[in-house]
Short mmCIF file of C-alpha atoms in Angstrom, two decimals:
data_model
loop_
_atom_site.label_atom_id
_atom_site.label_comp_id
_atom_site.label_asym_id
_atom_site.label_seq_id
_atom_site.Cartn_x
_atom_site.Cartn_y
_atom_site.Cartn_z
CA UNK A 95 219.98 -48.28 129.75
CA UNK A 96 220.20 -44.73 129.45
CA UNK A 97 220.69 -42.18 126.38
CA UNK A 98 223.49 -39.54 126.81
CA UNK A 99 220.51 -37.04 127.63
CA UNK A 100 219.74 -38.66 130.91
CA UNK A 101 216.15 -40.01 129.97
CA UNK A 102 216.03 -43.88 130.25
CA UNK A 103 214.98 -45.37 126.48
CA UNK A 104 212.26 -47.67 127.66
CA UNK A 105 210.49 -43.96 129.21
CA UNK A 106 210.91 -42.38 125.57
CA UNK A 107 209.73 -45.41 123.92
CA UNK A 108 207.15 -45.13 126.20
CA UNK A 109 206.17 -41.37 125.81
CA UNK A 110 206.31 -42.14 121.78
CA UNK A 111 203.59 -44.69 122.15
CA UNK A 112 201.63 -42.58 124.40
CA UNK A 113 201.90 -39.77 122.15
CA UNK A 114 201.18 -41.32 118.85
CA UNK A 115 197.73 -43.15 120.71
CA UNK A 116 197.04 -39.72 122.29
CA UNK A 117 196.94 -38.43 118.12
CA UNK A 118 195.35 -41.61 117.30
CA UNK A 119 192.75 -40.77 119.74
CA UNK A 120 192.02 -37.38 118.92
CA UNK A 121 191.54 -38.80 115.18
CA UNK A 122 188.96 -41.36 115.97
CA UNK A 123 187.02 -38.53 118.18
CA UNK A 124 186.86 -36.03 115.71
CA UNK A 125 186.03 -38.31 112.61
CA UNK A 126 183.71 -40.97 114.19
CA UNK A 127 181.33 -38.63 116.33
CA UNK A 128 178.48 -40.12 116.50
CA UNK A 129 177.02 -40.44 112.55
CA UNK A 130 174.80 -42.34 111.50
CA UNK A 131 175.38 -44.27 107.99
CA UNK A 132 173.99 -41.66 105.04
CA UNK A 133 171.02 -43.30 103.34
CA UNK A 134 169.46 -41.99 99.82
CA UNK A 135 165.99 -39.66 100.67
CA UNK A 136 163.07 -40.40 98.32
CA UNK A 137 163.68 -38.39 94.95
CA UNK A 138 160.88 -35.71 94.58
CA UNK A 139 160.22 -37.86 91.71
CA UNK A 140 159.67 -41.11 93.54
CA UNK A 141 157.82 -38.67 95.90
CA UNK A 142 155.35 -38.24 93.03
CA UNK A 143 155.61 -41.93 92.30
CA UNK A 144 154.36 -43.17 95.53
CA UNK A 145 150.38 -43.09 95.08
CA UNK A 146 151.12 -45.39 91.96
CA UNK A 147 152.88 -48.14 94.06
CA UNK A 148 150.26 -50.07 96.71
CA UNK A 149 151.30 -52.86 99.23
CA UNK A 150 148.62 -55.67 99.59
CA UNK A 151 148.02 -59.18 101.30
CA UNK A 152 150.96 -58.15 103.93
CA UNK A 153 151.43 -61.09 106.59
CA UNK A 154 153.03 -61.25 109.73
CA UNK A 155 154.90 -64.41 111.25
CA UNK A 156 156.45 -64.50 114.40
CA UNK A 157 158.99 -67.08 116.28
CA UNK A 158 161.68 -67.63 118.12
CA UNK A 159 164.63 -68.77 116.50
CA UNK A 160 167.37 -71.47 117.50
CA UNK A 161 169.59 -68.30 119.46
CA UNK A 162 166.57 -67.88 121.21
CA UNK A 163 166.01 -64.28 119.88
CA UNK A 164 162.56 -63.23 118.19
CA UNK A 165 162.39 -63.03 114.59
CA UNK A 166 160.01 -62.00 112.40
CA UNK A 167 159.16 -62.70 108.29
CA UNK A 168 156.52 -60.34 106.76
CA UNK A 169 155.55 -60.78 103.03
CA UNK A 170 153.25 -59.11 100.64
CA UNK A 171 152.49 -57.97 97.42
CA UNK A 172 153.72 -54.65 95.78
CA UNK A 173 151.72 -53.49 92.73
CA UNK A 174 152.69 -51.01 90.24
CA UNK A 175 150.03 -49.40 89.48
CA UNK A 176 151.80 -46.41 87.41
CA UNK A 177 153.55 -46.11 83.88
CA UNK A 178 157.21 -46.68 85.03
CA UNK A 179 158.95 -49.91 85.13
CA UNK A 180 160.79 -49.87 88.89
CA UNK A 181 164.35 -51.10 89.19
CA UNK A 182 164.35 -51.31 92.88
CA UNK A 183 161.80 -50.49 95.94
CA UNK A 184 163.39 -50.45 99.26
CA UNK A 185 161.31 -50.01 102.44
CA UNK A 186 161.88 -49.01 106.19
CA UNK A 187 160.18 -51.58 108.37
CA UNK A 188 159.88 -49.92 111.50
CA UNK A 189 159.29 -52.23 114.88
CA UNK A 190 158.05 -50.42 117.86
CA UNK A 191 157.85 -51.39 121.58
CA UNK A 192 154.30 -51.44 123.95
CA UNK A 193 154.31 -47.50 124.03
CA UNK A 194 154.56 -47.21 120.34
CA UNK A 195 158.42 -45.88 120.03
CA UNK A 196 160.47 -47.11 117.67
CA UNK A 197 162.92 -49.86 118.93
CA UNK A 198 164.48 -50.38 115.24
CA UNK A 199 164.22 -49.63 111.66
CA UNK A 200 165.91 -51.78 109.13
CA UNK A 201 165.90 -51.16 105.85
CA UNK A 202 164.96 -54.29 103.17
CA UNK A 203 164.13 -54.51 99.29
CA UNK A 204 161.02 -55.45 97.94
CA UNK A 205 162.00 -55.16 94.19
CA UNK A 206 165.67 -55.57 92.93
CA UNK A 207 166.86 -58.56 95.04
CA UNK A 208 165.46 -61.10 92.64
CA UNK A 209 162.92 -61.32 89.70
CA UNK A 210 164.04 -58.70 87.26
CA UNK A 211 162.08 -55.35 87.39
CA UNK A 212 158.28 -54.78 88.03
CA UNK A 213 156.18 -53.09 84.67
CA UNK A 214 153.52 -50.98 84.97
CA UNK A 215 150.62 -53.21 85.80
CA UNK A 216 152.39 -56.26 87.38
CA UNK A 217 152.47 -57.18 90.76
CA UNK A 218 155.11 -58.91 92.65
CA UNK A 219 155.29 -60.95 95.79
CA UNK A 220 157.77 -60.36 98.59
CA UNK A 221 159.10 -61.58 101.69
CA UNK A 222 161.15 -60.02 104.12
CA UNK A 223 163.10 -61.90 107.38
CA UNK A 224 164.40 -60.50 110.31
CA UNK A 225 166.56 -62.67 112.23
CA UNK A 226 166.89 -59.98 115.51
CA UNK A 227 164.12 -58.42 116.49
CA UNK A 228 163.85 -56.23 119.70
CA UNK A 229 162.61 -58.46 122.85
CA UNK A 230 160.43 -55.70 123.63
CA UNK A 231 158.85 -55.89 120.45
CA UNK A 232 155.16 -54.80 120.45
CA UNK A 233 154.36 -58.19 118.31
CA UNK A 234 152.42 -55.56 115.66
CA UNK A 235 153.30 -55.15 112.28
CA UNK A 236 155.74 -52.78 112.17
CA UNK A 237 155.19 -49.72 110.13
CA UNK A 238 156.53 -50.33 106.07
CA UNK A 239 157.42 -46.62 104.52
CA UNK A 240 158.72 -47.09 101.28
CA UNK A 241 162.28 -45.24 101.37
CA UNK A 242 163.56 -45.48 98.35
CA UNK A 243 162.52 -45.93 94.18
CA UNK A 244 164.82 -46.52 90.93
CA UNK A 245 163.17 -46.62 87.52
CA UNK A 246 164.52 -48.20 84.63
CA UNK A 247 166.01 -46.07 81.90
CA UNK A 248 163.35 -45.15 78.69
CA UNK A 249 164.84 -46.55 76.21
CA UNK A 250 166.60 -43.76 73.99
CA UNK A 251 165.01 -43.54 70.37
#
């Protein structure tokens, strides 16, 4: 089958296509790149929080699970030891091969999940799974840097 022009209709349909995924293409390239997911930094305020917040009685378990992939739980205790009430506490656990590099950070909350917010004073227990871990895994504890803080709101008077 050919249009009046001479060029066969299954070769336009086919330049179209290749055309229109060329464009696509170029989209994907341009806008994907290679970016990493944008995570909230530590307020200078939580900054100034941070000596007020300690981690305590943090445990370690490691296993296998039924994929046959490590996995790892780690719990604790986070006291506030400051005058805000905290919303929500998320930390970077950081795992780390033989050498010491990091092999992955995943981010997890302490406070926020469950159990309301933590007052000045309290202390509150957490526990943390990790259902992929690195097979290179070091077997340490992997490094917990608190990366983010919310307070609750003073109440308005």
């Amino acid at each position: 089958m050919r249009r009046r022009g001479g060029i066969p209709v299954p070769v336009l349909v086919l330049l179209v296509f290749l055309v229109a995924g060329g464009a696509l293409a170029y989209w994907f390239v341009r806008h994907s790149g290679d970016r990493t997911p944008q995570t909230p930094a530590l307020s200078q305020e939580a900054v100034d929080y941070l000596p007020s917040l300690a981690l305590s009685d943090v445990q370690m378990e490691g296993a296998e699970n039924f994929l046959a992939q490590t996995a790892a739980t780690i719990s604790g205790q986070l006291t506030n030891h400051g005058p805000r009430t905290l919303r929500l506490v998320e930390i970077n656990c950081i795992f780390r091969d033989l050498n010491g590099q990091p092999l992955k950070r995943e981010r997890a909350i302490v406070v926020g999940r469950r159990g309301g917010p933590v007052k000045p004073g309290e202390t509150r227990g957490f526990e943390l799974h990790f259902d992929q871990v690195p097979t290179n895994w070091n077997q340490d504890l992997p490094a917990l840097v608190i990366a983010q803080i919310l307070f609750e709101e003073a109440p308005r008077t």
